[in-house]
Short mmCIF file of C-alpha atoms and ligand atoms in Angstrom, two decimals:
data_model
loop_
_atom_site.label_atom_id
_atom_site.label_comp_id
_atom_site.label_asym_id
_atom_site.label_seq_id
_atom_site.Cartn_x
_atom_site.Cartn_y
_atom_site.Cartn_z
CA MET L 1 97.77 -53.66 -57.94
CA GLU L 2 101.03 -51.64 -57.71
CA LEU L 3 101.01 -48.79 -55.23
CA GLN L 4 103.93 -46.87 -53.80
CA LYS L 5 104.31 -48.70 -50.49
CA PRO L 6 101.70 -46.87 -48.38
CA PHE L 7 101.81 -49.71 -45.84
CA PHE L 8 104.18 -52.45 -44.87
CA ARG L 9 102.01 -55.26 -43.59
CA ASP L 10 100.08 -57.30 -46.09
CA THR L 11 96.65 -56.94 -44.52
CA TRP L 12 94.17 -54.46 -45.94
CA VAL L 13 90.52 -53.54 -46.39
CA GLU L 14 89.22 -52.73 -49.87
CA ILE L 15 86.35 -50.25 -50.18
CA ASN L 16 84.40 -50.31 -53.41
CA LEU L 17 83.11 -46.76 -53.82
CA ASP L 18 81.15 -47.68 -56.95
CA ASN L 19 79.02 -49.93 -54.75
CA VAL L 20 78.39 -47.04 -52.33
CA ALA L 21 77.20 -45.01 -55.33
CA TYR L 22 75.07 -47.90 -56.63
CA ASN L 23 73.38 -48.44 -53.25
CA ILE L 24 72.47 -44.74 -53.03
CA ILE L 25 71.31 -44.43 -56.63
CA GLN L 26 69.04 -47.46 -56.12
CA LEU L 27 67.63 -45.88 -52.96
CA LYS L 28 66.97 -42.60 -54.80
CA LYS L 29 65.08 -44.52 -57.48
CA HIS L 30 63.08 -46.28 -54.77
CA LEU L 31 62.11 -43.03 -52.96
CA PRO L 32 59.69 -40.37 -54.20
CA ASP L 33 61.55 -37.43 -55.83
CA ASP L 34 60.73 -35.00 -53.03
CA VAL L 35 62.39 -37.09 -50.29
CA SER L 36 65.97 -36.07 -49.41
CA VAL L 37 68.66 -38.50 -48.32
CA PHE L 38 71.00 -37.92 -45.40
CA VAL L 39 73.59 -40.68 -45.08
CA ALA L 40 74.97 -41.94 -41.78
CA VAL L 41 78.76 -41.66 -41.89
CA LYS L 42 79.30 -41.81 -38.14
CA ALA L 43 81.96 -44.13 -36.70
CA ASN L 44 84.26 -43.54 -39.69
CA ALA L 45 81.38 -44.47 -42.02
CA TYR L 46 80.79 -47.72 -40.10
CA GLY L 47 84.50 -48.47 -40.48
CA HIS L 48 84.51 -47.82 -44.24
CA GLY L 49 86.17 -44.36 -44.23
CA ASP L 50 84.13 -41.24 -43.53
CA ILE L 51 85.70 -38.79 -45.98
CA GLN L 52 85.68 -41.08 -49.00
CA VAL L 53 82.18 -42.44 -48.34
CA ALA L 54 80.79 -38.95 -47.64
CA ARG L 55 82.21 -37.57 -50.89
CA THR L 56 80.88 -40.50 -52.91
CA ALA L 57 77.46 -40.27 -51.27
CA ILE L 58 77.14 -36.57 -52.03
CA GLU L 59 78.26 -37.11 -55.63
CA SER L 60 75.61 -39.84 -55.91
CA GLY L 61 72.74 -37.62 -54.79
CA ALA L 62 72.76 -37.58 -50.98
CA GLU L 63 71.85 -34.14 -49.66
CA GLY L 64 73.44 -34.32 -46.23
CA LEU L 65 75.50 -36.29 -43.75
CA ALA L 66 74.70 -37.56 -40.27
CA VAL L 67 77.28 -38.27 -37.59
CA ALA L 68 77.09 -39.11 -33.91
CA PHE L 69 79.42 -36.51 -32.42
CA LEU L 70 80.65 -32.99 -33.12
CA ASP L 71 84.26 -34.17 -33.59
CA GLU L 72 83.16 -36.41 -36.46
CA ALA L 73 81.41 -33.47 -38.11
CA ILE L 74 84.40 -31.14 -37.71
CA ARG L 75 86.64 -33.79 -39.27
CA LEU L 76 84.41 -33.82 -42.38
CA ARG L 77 84.57 -30.02 -42.59
CA LYS L 78 88.37 -30.08 -42.18
CA HIS L 79 88.49 -32.28 -45.25
CA GLY L 80 86.60 -29.72 -47.30
CA ILE L 81 83.12 -31.25 -47.19
CA THR L 82 80.55 -28.45 -47.41
CA SER L 83 77.23 -30.35 -47.46
CA PRO L 84 74.78 -30.09 -44.54
CA ILE L 85 75.96 -32.12 -41.54
CA LEU L 86 73.72 -33.13 -38.65
CA VAL L 87 75.11 -34.33 -35.33
CA LEU L 88 72.60 -36.93 -34.16
CA GLY L 89 73.83 -37.38 -30.62
CA ALA L 90 74.31 -35.09 -27.64
CA THR L 91 76.74 -32.17 -27.84
CA ARG L 92 77.90 -30.11 -24.85
CA PRO L 93 75.89 -26.86 -24.92
CA LYS L 94 79.08 -24.85 -24.44
CA ASP L 95 80.32 -26.15 -27.80
CA ALA L 96 77.44 -24.47 -29.64
CA ASN L 97 79.79 -21.78 -30.99
CA ILE L 98 82.16 -24.45 -32.36
CA ALA L 99 79.25 -25.99 -34.28
CA ILE L 100 78.31 -22.57 -35.68
CA GLU L 101 81.90 -21.85 -36.69
CA HIS L 102 81.87 -25.01 -38.82
CA ASN L 103 78.27 -24.65 -40.06
CA ILE L 104 77.23 -27.86 -38.32
CA THR L 105 73.66 -28.58 -37.21
CA LEU L 106 73.11 -29.95 -33.71
CA THR L 107 70.39 -32.02 -32.11
CA VAL L 108 68.45 -30.65 -29.13
CA PHE L 109 66.17 -32.55 -26.77
CA SER L 110 65.97 -30.45 -23.60
CA MET L 111 65.08 -26.93 -22.58
CA ASP L 112 68.00 -26.77 -20.14
CA TRP L 113 70.38 -27.46 -23.00
CA LEU L 114 68.91 -24.57 -25.03
CA LEU L 115 69.12 -22.16 -22.10
CA THR L 116 72.79 -22.99 -21.51
CA ALA L 117 73.74 -23.10 -25.21
CA GLU L 118 72.24 -19.63 -25.76
CA ASP L 119 75.03 -18.13 -23.62
CA TYR L 120 77.66 -19.58 -25.94
CA VAL L 121 76.18 -18.30 -29.19
CA GLY L 122 77.80 -15.03 -30.28
CA GLU L 123 75.99 -11.76 -31.10
CA ASP L 124 75.43 -12.28 -34.83
CA GLN L 125 75.51 -16.05 -34.76
CA GLU L 126 72.72 -18.56 -35.28
CA LEU L 127 72.79 -22.24 -34.37
CA LYS L 128 70.85 -24.64 -36.62
CA LEU L 129 68.95 -27.27 -34.67
CA HIS L 130 66.93 -30.44 -35.15
CA ILE L 131 64.66 -31.47 -32.27
CA LYS L 132 64.91 -35.15 -31.39
CA CYS L 133 61.72 -36.88 -30.31
CA ASP L 134 61.79 -40.12 -28.33
CA THR L 135 58.84 -42.11 -29.63
CA GLY L 136 59.89 -45.42 -28.15
CA MET L 137 63.62 -45.93 -28.61
CA GLY L 138 64.20 -44.70 -25.04
CA ARG L 139 67.60 -43.18 -25.81
CA VAL L 140 67.45 -39.37 -26.12
CA GLY L 141 64.56 -37.14 -27.14
CA VAL L 142 61.49 -35.25 -25.98
CA ARG L 143 58.55 -37.45 -25.12
CA SER L 144 55.65 -35.06 -24.57
CA GLN L 145 53.81 -32.48 -26.66
CA SER L 146 54.43 -29.85 -24.00
CA GLU L 147 58.21 -30.35 -24.07
CA LEU L 148 58.21 -30.10 -27.86
CA GLU L 149 56.00 -27.01 -27.80
CA ASP L 150 58.23 -25.29 -25.23
CA ILE L 151 61.41 -26.07 -27.15
CA GLU L 152 59.93 -24.87 -30.45
CA ARG L 153 58.74 -21.66 -28.78
CA LYS L 154 62.12 -21.00 -27.18
CA ILE L 155 63.90 -21.56 -30.51
CA SER L 156 61.55 -19.25 -32.40
CA GLN L 157 61.87 -16.51 -29.76
CA SER L 158 65.67 -16.57 -29.64
CA LYS L 159 67.79 -14.99 -32.33
CA SER L 160 70.54 -17.46 -31.41
CA PHE L 161 68.70 -20.46 -32.84
CA MET L 162 67.09 -21.64 -36.06
CA LEU L 163 64.83 -24.70 -36.20
CA GLU L 164 65.89 -26.71 -39.22
CA GLY L 165 64.48 -30.15 -38.44
CA VAL L 166 62.57 -32.56 -36.24
CA PHE L 167 63.10 -36.30 -36.08
CA THR L 168 62.81 -39.60 -34.30
CA HIS L 169 64.48 -43.01 -34.54
CA PHE L 170 62.96 -46.48 -34.86
CA ALA L 171 63.84 -49.38 -32.59
CA THR L 172 62.49 -52.24 -34.74
CA SER L 173 62.37 -51.20 -38.42
CA ASP L 174 64.59 -54.19 -39.29
CA GLU L 175 62.04 -56.68 -37.96
CA VAL L 176 59.36 -58.35 -40.08
CA ASP L 177 56.60 -57.39 -37.66
CA ASP L 178 56.00 -53.65 -38.06
CA ASP L 179 53.59 -53.08 -35.15
CA TYR L 180 56.12 -51.16 -33.09
CA VAL L 181 57.25 -49.04 -36.07
CA GLN L 182 53.62 -48.04 -36.59
CA GLU L 183 53.27 -47.31 -32.87
CA GLN L 184 56.34 -45.04 -32.99
CA LEU L 185 55.04 -43.31 -36.14
CA LYS L 186 51.72 -42.69 -34.41
CA ARG L 187 53.50 -41.07 -31.48
CA PHE L 188 55.67 -38.97 -33.82
CA ASN L 189 52.64 -37.71 -35.76
CA TRP L 190 50.94 -36.91 -32.46
CA LEU L 191 53.98 -34.91 -31.32
CA LEU L 192 54.17 -33.05 -34.66
CA GLN L 193 50.61 -31.76 -34.15
CA VAL L 194 51.83 -29.10 -31.71
CA LEU L 195 54.48 -27.58 -33.98
CA LYS L 196 53.54 -24.05 -35.01
CA SER L 197 55.52 -24.36 -38.24
CA LYS L 198 57.04 -27.32 -40.05
CA PRO L 199 60.85 -27.18 -40.27
CA LYS L 200 62.77 -27.92 -43.48
CA TYR L 201 63.68 -31.50 -42.57
CA ILE L 202 61.25 -33.97 -40.98
CA HIS L 203 62.74 -37.45 -40.73
CA THR L 204 62.30 -40.80 -39.05
CA ALA L 205 63.53 -43.50 -41.44
CA ASN L 206 66.79 -45.39 -41.05
CA SER L 207 67.72 -48.02 -43.68
CA GLY L 208 65.13 -50.53 -42.50
CA ALA L 209 62.30 -48.00 -42.78
CA SER L 210 63.67 -46.30 -45.95
CA LEU L 211 63.49 -49.60 -47.77
CA ARG L 212 60.04 -50.63 -46.53
CA PHE L 213 57.79 -47.96 -45.07
CA PRO L 214 56.79 -45.02 -47.32
CA GLU L 215 54.64 -43.69 -44.47
CA SER L 216 57.87 -43.06 -42.53
CA TYR L 217 59.55 -40.86 -45.19
CA PHE L 218 58.07 -37.41 -44.41
CA ASN L 219 60.59 -35.43 -46.49
CA THR L 220 63.97 -36.95 -45.56
CA VAL L 221 65.48 -40.33 -44.70
CA ARG L 222 68.67 -41.21 -42.80
CA PHE L 223 70.34 -44.03 -44.66
CA GLY L 224 73.16 -46.00 -43.04
CA ILE L 225 73.84 -49.72 -43.18
CA ALA L 226 72.22 -50.34 -46.58
CA MET L 227 74.49 -47.73 -48.19
CA TYR L 228 77.32 -50.10 -47.22
CA GLY L 229 75.49 -52.90 -49.03
CA LEU L 230 74.43 -54.67 -45.85
CA SER L 231 70.91 -55.63 -44.87
CA PRO L 232 69.66 -54.06 -41.61
CA SER L 233 68.98 -57.61 -40.40
CA LYS L 234 68.96 -61.18 -41.63
CA GLU L 235 65.19 -61.38 -41.55
CA MET L 236 64.96 -58.30 -43.77
CA VAL L 237 66.96 -59.86 -46.62
CA PRO L 238 63.90 -61.31 -48.40
CA LEU L 239 62.09 -57.97 -47.98
CA LEU L 240 64.76 -55.81 -49.65
CA PRO L 241 63.24 -53.95 -52.63
CA TYR L 242 66.48 -54.23 -54.65
CA PRO L 243 69.73 -56.17 -54.25
CA LEU L 244 72.40 -54.39 -52.25
CA LYS L 245 76.08 -54.50 -53.19
CA GLU L 246 78.58 -55.03 -50.37
CA VAL L 247 81.19 -52.31 -50.19
CA LEU L 248 83.87 -53.74 -47.90
CA SER L 249 86.22 -56.69 -48.32
CA LEU L 250 89.14 -57.79 -46.14
CA HIS L 251 92.34 -59.41 -47.35
CA THR L 252 95.75 -60.52 -46.21
CA ARG L 253 98.69 -62.58 -47.51
CA VAL L 254 100.36 -65.74 -46.28
CA VAL L 255 103.51 -64.93 -44.29
CA HIS L 256 104.57 -68.46 -43.33
CA VAL L 257 103.94 -72.02 -44.56
CA LYS L 258 104.85 -75.24 -42.78
CA LYS L 259 104.04 -78.93 -42.80
CA LEU L 260 103.41 -80.36 -39.35
CA ASP L 261 103.44 -83.97 -38.25
CA ALA L 262 100.39 -85.49 -36.57
CA GLY L 263 100.02 -84.49 -32.90
CA GLU L 264 101.50 -80.96 -33.15
CA LYS L 265 99.71 -78.10 -31.35
CA ILE L 266 98.69 -74.68 -32.72
CA SER L 267 98.46 -71.29 -30.91
CA TYR L 268 97.68 -70.15 -27.35
CA GLY L 269 96.10 -72.76 -25.15
CA ALA L 270 97.28 -75.44 -27.61
CA THR L 271 93.60 -75.98 -28.44
CA TYR L 272 94.21 -77.43 -31.90
CA GLU L 273 96.20 -80.59 -32.54
CA THR L 274 97.02 -81.87 -36.03
CA GLU L 275 95.41 -85.23 -36.77
CA LYS L 276 97.88 -86.20 -39.50
CA ASP L 277 100.49 -84.45 -41.63
CA GLU L 278 98.97 -81.02 -42.18
CA TRP L 279 99.88 -77.84 -44.07
CA ILE L 280 99.45 -74.85 -41.78
CA ILE L 281 99.78 -71.24 -42.93
CA THR L 282 100.16 -68.11 -40.82
CA LEU L 283 98.24 -64.90 -41.61
CA PRO L 284 99.24 -61.45 -40.30
CA ILE L 285 95.85 -60.48 -38.87
CA GLY L 286 94.44 -60.87 -35.37
CA TYR L 287 92.01 -59.57 -32.82
CA ALA L 288 93.73 -56.18 -32.59
CA ASP L 289 92.61 -55.68 -36.19
CA GLY L 290 89.02 -56.56 -35.32
CA TRP L 291 89.47 -60.18 -36.44
CA LEU L 292 88.22 -61.49 -33.13
CA ARG L 293 89.09 -64.61 -31.13
CA GLY L 294 85.58 -65.92 -31.72
CA LEU L 295 86.60 -66.48 -35.34
CA GLN L 296 88.52 -69.65 -34.45
CA GLY L 297 86.98 -72.23 -36.82
CA GLN L 298 85.80 -69.58 -39.34
CA GLU L 299 86.83 -70.26 -42.92
CA VAL L 300 88.91 -67.96 -45.16
CA LEU L 301 89.35 -68.04 -48.95
CA ILE L 302 92.66 -69.01 -50.53
CA ASN L 303 93.12 -69.93 -54.19
CA GLY L 304 89.32 -69.84 -54.43
CA PHE L 305 88.66 -72.52 -51.79
CA ARG L 306 87.59 -72.37 -48.16
CA ALA L 307 90.07 -73.22 -45.41
CA PRO L 308 89.48 -73.14 -41.62
CA ILE L 309 91.23 -71.05 -38.99
CA VAL L 310 92.79 -73.49 -36.53
CA GLY L 311 93.82 -72.69 -32.97
CA ARG L 312 93.16 -69.43 -31.20
CA VAL L 313 93.28 -66.13 -33.05
CA CYS L 314 96.22 -64.13 -31.59
CA MET L 315 96.46 -60.35 -31.30
CA ASP L 316 98.22 -59.94 -34.65
CA GLN L 317 98.23 -63.36 -36.33
CA CYS L 318 96.19 -66.46 -36.91
CA MET L 319 96.76 -69.89 -38.45
CA VAL L 320 94.83 -71.71 -41.18
CA LYS L 321 94.87 -75.33 -42.29
CA VAL L 322 95.24 -75.75 -46.07
CA PRO L 323 95.00 -79.00 -48.05
CA TYR L 324 98.27 -78.54 -49.94
CA GLU L 325 101.40 -76.42 -49.91
CA VAL L 326 100.79 -72.78 -50.86
CA GLU L 327 103.33 -70.04 -51.42
CA VAL L 328 104.24 -67.29 -49.00
CA GLY L 329 102.60 -64.13 -50.37
CA THR L 330 99.45 -65.90 -51.60
CA LYS L 331 96.40 -63.64 -51.22
CA VAL L 332 93.83 -64.70 -48.61
CA THR L 333 90.35 -63.18 -48.50
CA LEU L 334 88.67 -63.07 -45.11
CA ILE L 335 85.61 -61.08 -46.24
CA GLY L 336 84.75 -60.88 -49.91
CA LYS L 337 84.91 -63.00 -53.05
CA GLN L 338 87.45 -65.38 -54.55
CA GLY L 339 86.31 -67.26 -57.63
CA ASP L 340 82.85 -68.65 -56.97
CA GLU L 341 83.22 -68.47 -53.21
CA CYS L 342 82.09 -65.55 -51.06
CA ILE L 343 82.38 -64.80 -47.36
CA SER L 344 79.97 -62.00 -46.49
CA VAL L 345 80.05 -59.64 -43.53
CA ASP L 346 76.85 -61.40 -42.48
CA GLU L 347 78.64 -64.77 -42.32
CA ILE L 348 81.23 -63.29 -39.94
CA ALA L 349 78.48 -61.62 -37.89
CA GLU L 350 76.60 -64.88 -37.59
CA ARG L 351 79.69 -66.76 -36.42
CA LEU L 352 80.29 -64.09 -33.77
CA ASP L 353 76.61 -64.06 -32.82
CA THR L 354 76.31 -60.37 -33.55
CA ILE L 355 75.13 -57.94 -36.27
CA ASN L 356 76.90 -56.87 -39.46
CA TYR L 357 77.11 -53.26 -38.16
CA GLU L 358 79.47 -54.40 -35.40
CA ILE L 359 81.78 -56.33 -37.72
CA ALA L 360 82.38 -53.34 -40.02
CA CYS L 361 82.83 -50.91 -37.12
CA LEU L 362 85.28 -53.23 -35.37
CA LEU L 363 87.82 -53.43 -38.20
CA SER L 364 90.47 -51.36 -36.55
CA PRO L 365 92.16 -48.23 -37.95
CA ARG L 366 95.36 -50.31 -37.87
CA VAL L 367 94.16 -51.99 -41.06
CA PRO L 368 94.85 -49.78 -44.11
CA ARG L 369 91.88 -48.98 -46.36
CA ILE L 370 92.30 -49.03 -50.14
CA TYR L 371 89.59 -47.15 -52.04
CA PHE L 372 88.52 -48.38 -55.47
CA LYS L 373 86.63 -46.59 -58.22
CA GLU L 374 85.94 -48.26 -61.55
CA ASN L 375 88.06 -51.21 -60.39
CA GLU L 376 91.12 -48.99 -59.92
CA PRO L 377 92.71 -48.16 -56.56
CA ILE L 378 92.44 -44.40 -56.14
CA GLU L 379 93.52 -43.80 -52.55
CA VAL L 380 95.11 -45.59 -49.60
CA VAL L 381 94.57 -44.55 -45.99
CA ASN L 382 96.98 -45.95 -43.44
CA GLN L 383 96.12 -44.35 -40.10
CA LEU L 384 99.36 -45.61 -38.57
CA LEU L 385 101.50 -43.51 -40.86
CA ALA L 386 99.11 -40.56 -41.25
CA SER L 387 100.11 -37.29 -39.63
CA SER L 388 98.30 -36.37 -36.44
CA ASP L 389 95.22 -34.14 -36.50
CA PHE L 390 95.41 -33.39 -32.77
CA ILE L 391 94.26 -30.00 -31.60
CA ASN L 392 95.64 -28.99 -28.25
CA ASN L 393 92.34 -28.18 -26.58
CA ASP L 394 91.27 -28.14 -22.96
CA ILE L 395 90.51 -31.69 -21.95
CA GLU L 396 88.02 -32.13 -19.13
C1 LIG D 401 69.70 -41.67 -35.16
C2 LIG D 401 70.13 -42.58 -36.26
N1 LIG D 401 69.64 -42.39 -37.49
C3 LIG D 401 70.00 -43.19 -38.53
C4 LIG D 401 70.87 -44.23 -38.36
C5 LIG D 401 71.20 -45.14 -39.54
O1 LIG D 401 70.66 -46.40 -39.30
P1 LIG D 401 70.90 -47.61 -40.31
O2 LIG D 401 72.37 -47.84 -40.34
O3 LIG D 401 70.17 -48.75 -39.71
O4 LIG D 401 70.37 -47.16 -41.62
C6 LIG D 401 71.40 -44.48 -37.10
C7 LIG D 401 72.30 -45.61 -36.91
O5 LIG D 401 72.44 -46.20 -35.91
C8 LIG D 401 71.02 -43.63 -36.02
O6 LIG D 401 71.49 -43.84 -34.78
#
């Protein structure tokens, strides 16, 4: 791949946008025709790149986008994305007018919020809202029929607001046992009974539910982790209705090669000691890139074989033991495929005793992202050299 030097350290993430498209097209085939798809592109599309993933998702049939915070939504708008955007999390009521300015839908879950936000909505403005119900996640949301009734009434009586949706979120849709999902659905259906009119979007399903529970679809799903080709959990892998294609891979290149005698130490704490003559290579990636210290002992792929990280992972570098001399500049794959070997995001998550979501989100903006379509690199994003987007706003 020959690109005009968009970055100067040989460590990069590759994002396969065709796999994003595939994962969404498969979902659309799996869902009834009248169910819309909103895709979760919060947290920079789980580390994959919000703008590129959002555009691909919309081109592949997603109707809307879901983010956690207003800033994430504004960023999408600033990059020319015009599809519906829902902010799932809390927004300050005094920022209601900012949301309206950018045609962004907010989430409401308290009467006090509505009463305050109303003062910030201009004369001829209207704020689109989804009401969040807490049916057992215990995070944000209305829990009683009376709260929901009051909020719906207030919205319908105010010319500042428009009720566009109502939703809830599952706590256990990635588990084999679905008792708690059904319990949450029961509570959601009970809450819905008091609504005087049904809004345009009614949604509960995240990836886990979208792939398994038709009774959770209503008319919209919110699809996140499975769009990135990752299973919502390990135990859900055998239950997936179609194979997912992983979107992200992580690569670097050898920057140093040396042969050490037996008894030499490697890295901070001198925790690794060579047993005999050993070839040790140095890779320019470390915990500041999201390649965490817990990955000591994890294998990487080089020339199609697996080789272990030895000694502690440093902030910007780590060392690997290889069975023979390799050349400086040799490509090393930390997540992804080389030949017949594959290191999945799930393998890294398991080693770190965490979930695949966290691994993708942790890959720091310091690592450039290269976007591929039809096996060709189409765009490189290097946050370090990108111009600043900073708006000089009041900071509280
Ligand atoms: C409210 C809400 N909806 C949908 C999603 C997407 O979930 P998933 O990535 O499991 O599909 C999330 C992600 O955490 C979320 O918080």
